[in-house]
Amino acid sequence: PTVCRVPPTSPSAPEVQVLHASSCTASSGDSVELLCLVTGFSPAQIELEWLVDGMRGLVVASNTPVVREGSTYSFSSRLNVSKEDWKEGKSYTCRVKHPGTSTVVEDHARECWL
């Protein structure tokens, strides 16, 4: 019999990007939505946390399930922050730990100042 083995995929560290609606344009509501996109990682296990001005545990986000895209995975997390906190210039950091590559990757967002 012929045995076909698929070589395991090499571990790949995630890329992290925080996106937000421009605070320089008019937006409705009393909150600003931040989106943390985590892409290109393998294996699938990651740990994500949001920090406010470098402090942990101050906010609760909604997360999507990990999605397989070919040989890597993607994940996203949404965070709504009050316009008041956003306009105070607080920094919001999305920190991702990826045990498969022993890496920690982060990106942050804050209101732009004109």
Coordinates of C-alpha atoms in Angstrom, one line a residue:
P1 CA 0.0 0.0 0.0
T2 CA 1.1 3.6 -0.7
V3 CA 1.2 5.9 2.3
C4 CA 0.9 9.6 1.6
R5 CA 2.0 12.0 4.4
V6 CA 1.3 15.6 4.4
P7 CA 4.1 17.6 6.0
P8 CA 3.0 19.6 9.0
T9 CA 2.7 23.3 8.4
S10 CA 5.5 25.5 9.8
P11 CA 4.4 27.6 12.7
S12 CA 3.6 31.2 11.6
A13 CA 3.4 34.2 13.9
P14 CA 0.2 36.4 13.7
E15 CA 0.0 39.9 12.2
V16 CA -2.1 42.3 14.4
Q17 CA -3.9 45.4 13.2
V18 CA -6.3 47.7 15.1
L19 CA -8.8 49.6 12.9
H20 CA -11.2 52.3 13.8
A21 CA -13.6 54.8 12.2
S22 CA -11.8 58.1 11.8
S23 CA -12.5 60.3 14.8
C24 CA -12.1 63.3 12.4
T25 CA -15.4 62.5 10.6
A26 CA -18.9 62.7 12.0
S27 CA -20.2 59.5 13.4
S28 CA -23.4 58.6 15.1
G29 CA -23.9 57.2 18.5
D30 CA -22.0 57.7 21.7
S31 CA -19.3 55.1 21.1
V32 CA -16.3 54.3 18.8
E33 CA -15.9 50.8 17.5
L34 CA -12.4 49.3 17.4
L35 CA -11.6 46.2 15.4
C36 CA -8.5 44.0 16.1
L37 CA -7.7 41.9 13.1
V38 CA -5.3 38.9 13.7
T39 CA -4.2 37.1 10.6
G40 CA -1.7 34.7 9.1
F41 CA -1.1 32.6 12.2
S42 CA -0.6 28.8 12.7
P43 CA -1.3 26.8 14.8
A44 CA -4.8 28.1 15.6
Q45 CA -4.4 28.7 19.4
I46 CA -4.0 32.4 20.4
E47 CA -4.7 34.5 23.4
L48 CA -6.0 38.1 22.9
E49 CA -6.5 40.9 25.4
W50 CA -7.3 44.6 25.2
L51 CA -5.4 47.1 27.3
V52 CA -6.4 50.7 28.1
D53 CA -3.4 52.9 28.6
G54 CA -1.4 49.8 29.3
M55 CA -3.8 48.4 31.9
R56 CA -5.5 45.0 31.6
G57 CA -9.0 43.9 32.5
L58 CA -10.8 47.2 32.0
V59 CA -12.9 46.4 29.0
V60 CA -14.9 43.5 27.6
A61 CA -14.8 42.7 23.8
S62 CA -16.8 40.5 21.5
N63 CA -14.7 37.9 19.6
T64 CA -15.4 35.9 16.5
P65 CA -14.4 32.2 16.1
V66 CA -11.0 31.4 14.6
V67 CA -11.3 30.9 10.9
R68 CA -9.0 28.7 8.7
E69 CA -7.7 30.4 5.6
G70 CA -5.6 27.9 3.7
S71 CA -2.7 26.9 5.9
T72 CA -3.1 29.8 8.4
Y73 CA -5.9 31.2 10.6
S74 CA -7.5 34.5 11.3
F75 CA -9.5 36.0 14.2
S76 CA -11.1 39.3 15.0
S77 CA -12.2 41.1 18.2
R78 CA -14.5 44.1 18.4
L79 CA -14.4 46.7 21.2
N80 CA -16.8 49.5 21.7
V81 CA -15.4 52.5 23.7
S82 CA -17.3 55.6 24.8
K83 CA -16.6 58.7 22.8
E84 CA -15.8 60.4 26.1
D85 CA -12.9 58.0 26.8
W86 CA -11.8 58.1 23.2
K87 CA -11.7 61.9 23.1
E88 CA -9.6 61.9 26.4
G89 CA -6.9 60.4 24.2
K90 CA -6.7 57.0 25.9
S91 CA -4.7 54.4 24.1
Y92 CA -6.3 51.0 23.3
T93 CA -4.0 48.1 22.6
C94 CA -4.8 44.7 21.2
R95 CA -2.2 42.3 22.5
V96 CA -2.0 38.8 21.0
K97 CA 0.0 35.9 22.5
H98 CA 0.7 33.0 20.1
P99 CA 2.1 30.0 22.0
G100 CA 2.9 28.1 18.7
T101 CA 5.6 30.6 17.9
S102 CA 6.2 32.0 21.4
T103 CA 5.5 35.5 20.2
V104 CA 3.6 38.5 21.5
V105 CA 2.3 41.0 18.9
E106 CA 0.3 44.1 19.5
D107 CA -1.1 47.2 17.8
H108 CA -2.9 50.2 19.3
A109 CA -5.2 53.0 18.4
R110 CA -6.0 56.4 19.9
E111 CA -7.8 59.5 18.8
C112 CA -5.9 61.5 16.1
W113 CA -5.0 65.0 17.0
L114 CA -5.2 67.6 14.3

